[in-house]
Coordinates of C-alpha atoms in Angstrom, one line a residue:
M3 CA -94.1 18.9 -22.7
T4 CA -93.4 15.5 -21.1
P5 CA -91.9 15.9 -17.6
P6 CA -88.4 14.7 -17.0
P7 CA -88.1 11.1 -15.8
A8 CA -88.3 10.6 -12.1
R9 CA -85.0 10.8 -10.2
T10 CA -84.5 8.9 -7.0
A11 CA -81.6 8.7 -4.5
Q12 CA -81.3 5.0 -5.4
A13 CA -81.2 5.4 -9.2
A14 CA -79.7 8.6 -10.5
L15 CA -76.5 9.8 -12.1
R16 CA -74.3 11.9 -10.0
S17 CA -72.0 14.8 -11.0
R18 CA -69.0 12.5 -11.3
H19 CA -70.9 10.2 -13.6
L20 CA -71.9 13.1 -15.8
A21 CA -68.3 14.5 -16.0
M22 CA -67.0 11.0 -16.9
L23 CA -69.8 10.6 -19.5
A24 CA -68.6 13.8 -21.2
L25 CA -65.0 12.6 -21.1
G26 CA -65.8 9.0 -22.0
G27 CA -68.0 10.0 -24.9
V28 CA -65.3 12.2 -26.5
I29 CA -62.1 10.2 -25.7
G30 CA -62.5 7.2 -27.9
A31 CA -60.8 5.2 -30.6
G32 CA -60.8 8.3 -32.8
L33 CA -58.1 9.8 -30.7
F34 CA -55.9 6.7 -30.4
V35 CA -56.2 5.6 -34.1
G36 CA -57.4 8.7 -36.0
T37 CA -54.4 10.8 -35.0
G38 CA -52.2 8.9 -37.4
A39 CA -54.2 10.0 -40.4
G40 CA -54.2 13.6 -39.2
L41 CA -50.5 13.6 -38.6
A42 CA -49.8 12.1 -42.0
A43 CA -52.1 14.7 -43.7
A44 CA -50.8 17.9 -41.9
G45 CA -47.5 17.0 -40.3
P46 CA -47.0 18.8 -36.9
A47 CA -49.6 21.4 -38.0
V48 CA -52.2 18.7 -37.0
L49 CA -52.0 20.5 -33.7
V50 CA -53.8 23.4 -35.4
S51 CA -56.4 21.0 -36.8
Y52 CA -57.1 19.6 -33.3
L53 CA -57.2 23.1 -31.8
L54 CA -59.8 24.2 -34.3
A55 CA -61.9 21.0 -33.9
A56 CA -61.7 21.2 -30.1
T57 CA -62.8 24.8 -30.0
L58 CA -65.8 24.0 -32.1
A59 CA -66.7 20.8 -30.2
L60 CA -66.3 22.4 -26.8
A61 CA -68.4 25.4 -27.8
I62 CA -71.1 22.9 -28.8
M63 CA -70.8 21.1 -25.4
R64 CA -71.1 24.4 -23.6
M65 CA -74.4 25.2 -25.5
L66 CA -75.7 21.7 -24.9
G67 CA -74.9 22.0 -21.2
E68 CA -76.6 25.3 -21.0
L69 CA -79.8 24.0 -22.5
A70 CA -79.7 20.6 -20.6
A71 CA -79.2 22.4 -17.3
A72 CA -82.3 24.6 -18.0
L73 CA -84.4 21.9 -19.7
P74 CA -83.3 18.4 -18.6
E75 CA -85.0 16.1 -21.1
S76 CA -84.1 12.5 -22.1
G77 CA -84.5 13.6 -25.7
S78 CA -81.9 16.3 -25.2
F79 CA -81.2 18.3 -28.4
S80 CA -84.1 16.7 -30.4
V81 CA -86.5 18.2 -27.8
Y82 CA -84.7 21.6 -28.1
A83 CA -84.9 21.4 -31.9
R84 CA -88.6 20.7 -31.6
R85 CA -89.2 23.6 -29.3
A86 CA -87.1 26.0 -31.3
L87 CA -87.6 25.0 -34.9
G88 CA -90.7 22.8 -35.0
P89 CA -91.8 19.2 -34.8
W90 CA -90.1 18.3 -38.1
A91 CA -86.7 19.3 -36.6
G92 CA -87.2 17.3 -33.4
F93 CA -88.2 14.3 -35.5
T94 CA -85.3 14.7 -37.8
T95 CA -82.6 15.1 -35.2
G96 CA -84.0 12.4 -32.9
W97 CA -84.1 9.7 -35.6
L98 CA -80.8 10.9 -37.2
Y99 CA -79.1 10.4 -33.8
T100 CA -80.9 7.1 -33.3
W101 CA -79.7 5.8 -36.6
V102 CA -76.1 6.9 -36.2
T103 CA -75.6 5.7 -32.7
A104 CA -77.4 2.4 -33.3
V105 CA -74.9 1.7 -36.2
A106 CA -72.1 2.9 -34.0
I107 CA -73.0 0.3 -31.4
A108 CA -72.6 -2.4 -34.0
V109 CA -69.3 -0.9 -35.2
E110 CA -67.9 -0.7 -31.7
A111 CA -68.9 -4.2 -30.9
L112 CA -67.4 -5.6 -34.1
A113 CA -64.1 -3.6 -33.6
G114 CA -63.8 -4.7 -30.0
A115 CA -64.4 -8.3 -31.0
A116 CA -61.7 -8.0 -33.7
I117 CA -59.1 -7.0 -31.0
L118 CA -60.2 -9.9 -28.7
H119 CA -60.1 -12.4 -31.6
A120 CA -56.5 -11.3 -32.4
W121 CA -55.6 -12.1 -28.8
W122 CA -57.6 -15.4 -28.7
P123 CA -57.8 -16.7 -32.4
A124 CA -59.5 -19.9 -31.3
V125 CA -62.7 -18.0 -30.4
P126 CA -64.6 -16.7 -33.4
S127 CA -65.1 -12.9 -33.6
W128 CA -68.9 -13.3 -33.8
A129 CA -68.8 -14.9 -30.4
F130 CA -67.0 -11.9 -28.9
T131 CA -69.5 -9.6 -30.6
L132 CA -72.5 -11.5 -29.2
A133 CA -70.9 -11.5 -25.7
A134 CA -70.2 -7.8 -25.8
M135 CA -73.7 -7.0 -26.9
T136 CA -75.3 -9.3 -24.2
I137 CA -73.2 -7.8 -21.4
F138 CA -73.9 -4.2 -22.2
A139 CA -77.5 -4.8 -22.9
M140 CA -77.8 -6.3 -19.4
V141 CA -75.9 -3.3 -17.9
N142 CA -78.3 -0.9 -19.6
M143 CA -81.3 -3.0 -18.5
A144 CA -80.3 -2.5 -14.9
D145 CA -80.9 0.9 -13.2
V146 CA -79.2 4.0 -14.4
R147 CA -76.7 3.9 -11.5
T148 CA -75.3 0.6 -12.8
F149 CA -74.8 2.2 -16.2
G150 CA -73.2 5.3 -14.6
E151 CA -70.8 3.3 -12.5
A152 CA -69.7 1.1 -15.5
E153 CA -69.1 4.2 -17.6
F154 CA -67.3 6.0 -14.8
W155 CA -64.7 3.2 -14.5
F156 CA -64.3 2.8 -18.3
A157 CA -63.7 6.5 -18.6
S158 CA -61.4 6.5 -15.7
L159 CA -59.2 3.9 -17.3
K160 CA -59.0 6.0 -20.5
V161 CA -58.1 9.1 -18.6
L162 CA -55.4 7.4 -16.5
S163 CA -54.0 5.9 -19.7
I164 CA -53.7 9.3 -21.4
L165 CA -52.3 10.9 -18.2
A166 CA -49.7 8.2 -18.0
F167 CA -48.8 8.7 -21.7
I168 CA -48.5 12.5 -21.3
A169 CA -46.3 12.1 -18.1
L170 CA -44.0 9.5 -19.8
G171 CA -43.7 11.6 -22.9
A172 CA -43.0 14.8 -20.9
A173 CA -40.3 13.0 -19.0
A174 CA -38.7 11.8 -22.2
L175 CA -38.8 15.3 -23.8
L176 CA -37.2 16.8 -20.7
G177 CA -34.4 14.1 -20.8
L178 CA -35.6 12.6 -17.5
L179 CA -36.4 9.1 -18.9
P180 CA -33.3 6.7 -18.6
G181 CA -32.2 5.3 -22.0
T182 CA -34.3 7.7 -24.0
G183 CA -32.8 10.8 -25.6
S184 CA -34.8 14.0 -25.9
P185 CA -35.5 15.1 -29.5
G186 CA -36.2 18.6 -28.4
L187 CA -38.1 20.6 -31.1
A188 CA -36.5 18.7 -34.0
H189 CA -39.7 16.9 -35.0
L190 CA -41.8 20.0 -34.7
T191 CA -40.0 22.1 -37.3
G192 CA -37.1 20.1 -38.6
D193 CA -38.6 18.1 -41.4
G194 CA -40.4 20.4 -43.9
G195 CA -41.4 22.9 -41.3
F196 CA -44.3 23.1 -38.9
A197 CA -46.9 22.9 -41.8
P198 CA -45.3 20.9 -44.6
Y199 CA -48.5 20.8 -46.6
G200 CA -49.6 24.3 -45.8
L201 CA -53.2 25.3 -45.2
S202 CA -54.6 22.4 -47.4
G203 CA -53.0 19.9 -45.0
I204 CA -54.5 21.5 -42.0
V205 CA -58.0 21.5 -43.6
T206 CA -57.6 17.9 -44.7
A207 CA -56.7 16.8 -41.2
L208 CA -59.5 19.0 -39.7
L209 CA -62.1 17.2 -41.8
G210 CA -60.9 13.9 -40.2
V211 CA -60.2 14.8 -36.6
V212 CA -63.4 16.8 -36.0
F213 CA -65.4 13.6 -35.9
A214 CA -63.2 12.3 -33.0
F215 CA -65.1 14.7 -30.8
G216 CA -68.5 13.1 -31.4
G217 CA -70.1 11.3 -28.5
M218 CA -70.5 14.2 -26.0
E219 CA -74.2 14.5 -26.9
V220 CA -75.1 11.8 -24.4
I221 CA -74.4 14.1 -21.5
G222 CA -77.5 16.1 -22.5
M223 CA -79.7 13.0 -22.1
A224 CA -78.1 11.9 -18.9
A225 CA -78.9 15.3 -17.3
A226 CA -82.5 14.2 -17.1
E227 CA -81.6 11.3 -14.9
S228 CA -79.2 13.1 -12.6
H229 CA -79.4 14.5 -9.1
D230 CA -80.2 18.2 -9.3
P231 CA -79.7 18.6 -13.1
G232 CA -78.8 22.3 -13.1
R233 CA -76.0 21.9 -10.6
S234 CA -74.8 18.5 -11.9
I235 CA -74.6 19.5 -15.6
R236 CA -72.9 22.9 -14.7
T237 CA -70.2 21.1 -12.8
A238 CA -69.8 18.3 -15.3
V239 CA -69.5 20.6 -18.4
R240 CA -67.1 23.1 -16.7
T241 CA -64.7 20.3 -15.6
A242 CA -65.0 18.3 -18.8
I243 CA -64.2 21.2 -21.1
W244 CA -60.7 21.8 -19.8
R245 CA -60.0 18.1 -19.2
I246 CA -60.9 17.3 -22.8
A247 CA -58.7 20.1 -24.1
L248 CA -55.8 19.0 -21.9
F249 CA -56.1 15.3 -22.8
Y250 CA -56.5 15.8 -26.6
L251 CA -54.2 18.6 -27.2
G252 CA -51.7 17.5 -24.6
S253 CA -51.3 13.9 -25.9
V254 CA -51.2 15.1 -29.5
L255 CA -48.5 17.6 -28.7
V256 CA -46.5 14.8 -27.0
L257 CA -46.9 12.7 -30.2
V258 CA -45.8 15.5 -32.5
L259 CA -42.7 16.2 -30.4
L260 CA -41.7 12.5 -29.9
L261 CA -42.2 11.2 -33.4
P262 CA -41.1 12.2 -36.9
W263 CA -44.4 13.0 -38.7
R264 CA -43.5 11.1 -41.8
S265 CA -43.6 7.8 -39.8
A266 CA -47.4 8.2 -39.2
R267 CA -49.7 5.9 -41.2
P268 CA -53.5 6.3 -41.6
G269 CA -55.3 3.5 -39.8
E270 CA -52.3 2.8 -37.5
S271 CA -52.1 4.2 -34.0
P272 CA -49.0 6.5 -33.5
Y273 CA -49.3 5.8 -29.8
V274 CA -47.8 2.4 -30.4
A275 CA -44.7 3.9 -32.1
A276 CA -44.4 6.5 -29.3
L277 CA -44.5 3.9 -26.6
V278 CA -41.9 1.8 -28.4
R279 CA -39.7 4.9 -28.6
L280 CA -40.1 5.3 -24.8
G281 CA -39.0 1.7 -24.3
I282 CA -42.3 0.4 -23.0
P283 CA -42.5 -3.4 -23.5
H284 CA -45.5 -4.8 -25.3
A285 CA -46.5 -1.4 -26.5
D286 CA -48.8 -2.8 -29.2
V287 CA -50.7 -4.9 -26.7
I288 CA -51.0 -2.0 -24.2
T289 CA -52.4 0.3 -26.9
Q290 CA -54.8 -2.3 -28.2
A291 CA -56.1 -2.8 -24.6
V292 CA -56.7 1.0 -24.2
I293 CA -58.4 1.1 -27.6
L294 CA -60.6 -1.9 -26.5
V295 CA -61.6 0.0 -23.3
A296 CA -62.4 3.0 -25.5
L297 CA -64.6 1.0 -27.8
L298 CA -66.5 -0.8 -25.0
S299 CA -67.0 2.5 -23.2
A300 CA -68.4 4.1 -26.4
L301 CA -70.7 1.1 -26.9
N302 CA -72.0 1.4 -23.4
A303 CA -72.6 5.2 -23.8
N304 CA -74.2 4.9 -27.2
L305 CA -76.5 2.2 -26.1
Y306 CA -77.7 4.4 -23.3
G307 CA -78.1 7.4 -25.5
T308 CA -79.9 5.5 -28.3
S309 CA -82.4 4.0 -25.8
R310 CA -83.1 7.4 -24.2
M311 CA -83.6 9.0 -27.5
L312 CA -86.0 6.2 -28.6
H313 CA -87.9 6.6 -25.3
S314 CA -88.2 10.4 -25.9
L315 CA -89.4 9.9 -29.5
A316 CA -92.0 7.4 -28.3
E317 CA -93.3 9.8 -25.6
R318 CA -93.8 12.4 -28.3
G319 CA -95.6 10.0 -30.6
E320 CA -92.8 9.9 -33.1
A321 CA -91.8 6.3 -32.4
P322 CA -93.9 3.2 -31.3
R323 CA -95.7 4.1 -28.0
A324 CA -94.5 0.8 -26.5
L325 CA -91.0 2.2 -26.3
A326 CA -92.2 4.8 -23.8
R327 CA -92.7 2.2 -21.1
R328 CA -90.3 2.0 -18.2
T329 CA -89.7 -0.7 -15.7
R330 CA -90.1 -0.2 -12.0
R331 CA -86.4 0.8 -11.8
R332 CA -87.2 3.6 -14.3
V333 CA -85.4 1.9 -17.2
P334 CA -86.9 2.1 -20.7
A335 CA -86.1 -1.6 -21.2
R336 CA -88.0 -2.0 -24.5
A337 CA -86.1 1.0 -25.9
V338 CA -82.8 -0.6 -24.7
A339 CA -83.8 -3.9 -26.5
V340 CA -84.5 -2.0 -29.8
A341 CA -81.4 0.1 -29.5
S342 CA -79.2 -3.0 -29.2
A343 CA -80.9 -4.8 -32.1
V344 CA -78.5 -3.5 -34.8
G345 CA -75.5 -4.7 -32.7
F346 CA -77.1 -8.2 -32.2
A347 CA -78.0 -8.3 -35.9
A348 CA -74.3 -7.7 -36.8
V349 CA -73.5 -11.1 -35.3
V350 CA -75.0 -12.9 -38.3
P351 CA -72.9 -11.3 -41.1
E352 CA -69.9 -11.5 -38.9
A353 CA -70.4 -15.3 -38.5
V354 CA -70.9 -15.7 -42.3
S355 CA -68.1 -13.5 -43.5
P356 CA -65.8 -12.3 -40.6
G357 CA -64.6 -8.7 -41.0
A358 CA -66.9 -7.8 -43.9
A359 CA -69.6 -6.0 -41.9
L360 CA -67.4 -3.6 -40.1
P361 CA -66.2 -1.3 -43.0
L362 CA -69.8 -1.2 -44.5
L363 CA -71.3 -0.1 -41.2
A364 CA -68.6 2.4 -40.6
K365 CA -69.4 4.2 -43.9
A366 CA -73.1 4.2 -43.0
M367 CA -72.6 6.8 -40.2
G368 CA -71.4 9.5 -42.6
A369 CA -71.3 13.1 -41.4
A370 CA -74.6 13.1 -39.5
M371 CA -72.8 14.5 -36.4
L372 CA -72.4 17.9 -38.1
F373 CA -76.1 18.1 -39.0
M374 CA -77.0 17.4 -35.3
W375 CA -74.5 20.0 -34.1
L376 CA -76.0 22.5 -36.6
A377 CA -79.5 21.8 -35.3
L378 CA -78.3 22.2 -31.7
A379 CA -76.6 25.6 -32.4
C380 CA -79.7 26.9 -34.2
S381 CA -81.9 25.7 -31.3
H382 CA -79.6 27.5 -28.8
L383 CA -79.8 30.7 -30.9
V384 CA -83.7 30.6 -30.7
L385 CA -84.2 29.4 -27.1
R386 CA -81.4 31.2 -25.2
R387 CA -83.2 34.6 -24.7
S388 CA -86.5 33.0 -23.5
L389 CA -84.6 30.8 -21.0
E390 CA -82.7 33.9 -19.8
R391 CA -86.0 35.9 -19.3
A392 CA -87.4 32.9 -17.4
G393 CA -84.4 32.8 -15.1
R394 CA -83.6 29.3 -16.1
L395 CA -79.9 29.6 -17.0
A396 CA -77.6 27.8 -14.6
L397 CA -74.8 27.8 -17.2
R398 CA -74.1 30.6 -19.7
T399 CA -72.3 30.5 -23.1
R400 CA -70.0 33.6 -23.2
G401 CA -70.4 36.0 -26.0
F402 CA -74.0 35.1 -27.0
P403 CA -75.3 35.5 -29.7
A404 CA -72.0 36.1 -31.5
T405 CA -70.5 32.8 -30.3
T406 CA -73.5 30.8 -31.4
R407 CA -73.6 32.4 -34.8
A408 CA -69.9 31.8 -35.2
V409 CA -70.4 28.1 -34.5
I410 CA -73.2 27.9 -37.1
V411 CA -70.9 29.6 -39.7
A412 CA -68.1 27.2 -38.7
I413 CA -70.2 24.1 -39.2
A414 CA -71.5 25.4 -42.5
V415 CA -67.9 26.0 -43.7
L416 CA -67.0 22.5 -42.7
M417 CA -69.8 21.1 -44.7
V418 CA -68.7 23.1 -47.8
L419 CA -65.1 21.9 -47.3
M420 CA -66.4 18.3 -47.1
A421 CA -68.5 18.8 -50.3
L422 CA -65.3 20.0 -52.1
S423 CA -63.2 17.1 -51.0
P424 CA -63.6 13.9 -53.0
A425 CA -62.6 11.8 -49.9
T426 CA -65.4 13.3 -47.7
R427 CA -68.1 14.2 -50.2
P428 CA -69.8 10.7 -50.1
Q429 CA -70.1 11.0 -46.3
L430 CA -71.7 14.4 -46.5
L431 CA -74.1 13.4 -49.3
T432 CA -75.2 10.3 -47.5
S433 CA -76.0 12.2 -44.3
A434 CA -77.6 15.0 -46.2
A435 CA -79.9 12.6 -48.1
L436 CA -80.9 10.8 -44.8
S437 CA -81.5 14.2 -43.1
A438 CA -83.7 15.4 -46.0
A439 CA -85.7 12.2 -46.0
L440 CA -86.3 12.4 -42.2
A441 CA -87.2 16.1 -42.5
L442 CA -89.8 15.4 -45.1
T443 CA -91.3 12.6 -43.1
G444 CA -91.3 14.8 -39.9
A445 CA -93.0 17.6 -41.8
R446 CA -95.6 15.3 -43.2
L447 CA -96.4 13.9 -39.7
A448 CA -96.6 17.4 -38.3
R449 CA -99.2 18.4 -40.9
R450 CA -101.5 15.7 -39.6
G451 CA -101.8 17.8 -36.4
D452 CA -99.4 18.4 -33.5
P453 CA -101.1 19.5 -30.3
Q454 CA -97.8 20.6 -28.7
P455 CA -96.8 24.2 -29.1
T456 CA -93.3 24.9 -30.4
G457 CA -90.8 27.7 -30.9
R458 CA -90.9 31.0 -29.0
T459 CA -94.6 30.6 -28.2
A460 CA -94.1 27.3 -26.4
P461 CA -94.4 27.7 -22.6
L462 CA -91.4 26.6 -20.6
P463 CA -92.0 23.8 -18.1
P464 CA -91.6 24.7 -14.5
P465 CA -88.0 24.5 -13.2
A466 CA -87.1 21.5 -11.2
P467 CA -86.5 22.5 -7.5
S468 CA -82.9 22.7 -6.5
R469 CA -82.0 20.2 -3.8
E470 CA -79.1 18.5 -2.2
P471 CA -78.0 15.2 -3.7
G472 CA -79.7 12.3 -1.9
A473 CA -82.7 14.3 -0.8
P474 CA -86.0 12.4 -1.2
V475 CA -88.1 13.1 -4.3
R476 CA -91.9 12.5 -4.7
E477 CA -92.4 10.2 -7.6
P478 CA -94.8 11.3 -10.3
S479 CA -97.4 8.8 -11.6
V480 CA -96.0 7.3 -14.7
P481 CA -96.6 4.0 -16.6
A482 CA -94.3 1.2 -15.7
S483 CA -94.0 -2.4 -16.7
D484 CA -92.5 -5.3 -14.9

């Protein structure tokens, strides 16, 4: 097993970086825009959809945090899948994540450029796309602390925006906001009841809102480049779980209470309508600015995650070996360059036909997140007992193994529901086909000979010694390029 990358006092992610990575990865444009579609599909009962999705996502985060604290690896869940299920599983999940996040980088760059182009029409959208990709490629080419600080401030802006929205909404609901009357509970039950479309509406909304929680996977990769991974990831996961629950469920509850659900429109942010109701001037511009920050934050985090996954695949011989090289600042610069390639490539079709590339790329991501979550849950089920026997657990998932098995069943049920829905079936089939092709390729490569043991028989690497943040660490001898 490849040792974790070197961590130094000068270039390492701290606990606050990890906590904000978890928050920043999950709190994205899906919350600010996707809530409209969920509200239109389920009415006020979208709260139930978000509660179910959050319960599943946060259970996944807890399992990922448990494995990452015990085995800090830049390849994160792909390494765990390899150890638990075999080389084919590590190959499949690693390249599946690489594909999805590389496409997501381009989607976020194009979507952010569209907002900026609407503000400054004289500048073509392709120029904004090129500028965004250049800036964030440079941020990720610097040491990991530069990336961590950038993501910390991006995530902080999103968190402050949500907290301000919840505070203003609560004040209005309590009748404390001048000029704004409180609707009380009228919008919660007064128009068709709490669940106007019944169980089918809740399920329809669930299939949409569950994908808003994607992005937390990057915290597993960042653990390998943090001070004292066991302690850092334990603190980050514990704080992130209740904060994500508060921000998502709290802000959605405020929306449901403030707005009549029939006013919601798919593709439109209900936050704009809520801010207008609260008398906030320039509500549309404010919301667009928050969405822009969310998009750029996700671009930054996905570029980091994609480059680290490519680096891990290269170290395992499942990607070109050249991508395993690091600079003297411990940055896999070649992997960063390859990870940003799809984003830079999107500049060309955007220049030829503005707006045409974004919807095509958005459809290409499909439902791959569910396949990665399933692999992670299965890996946790296999590895947990051996980690416990080795005394490696710094964070524990309560109710194991029942909790892990329940998560696996829940993901399987979601996949069945997606297969039954004409609206979501293409996403599932696309991701299933891609996963199957990657699995076959991984199995074929594994048959050629894999010297690394996997599964329950694989020896665990020695635990990293616990130390205080900032303590000096002896650097291992690793290849580096200028």
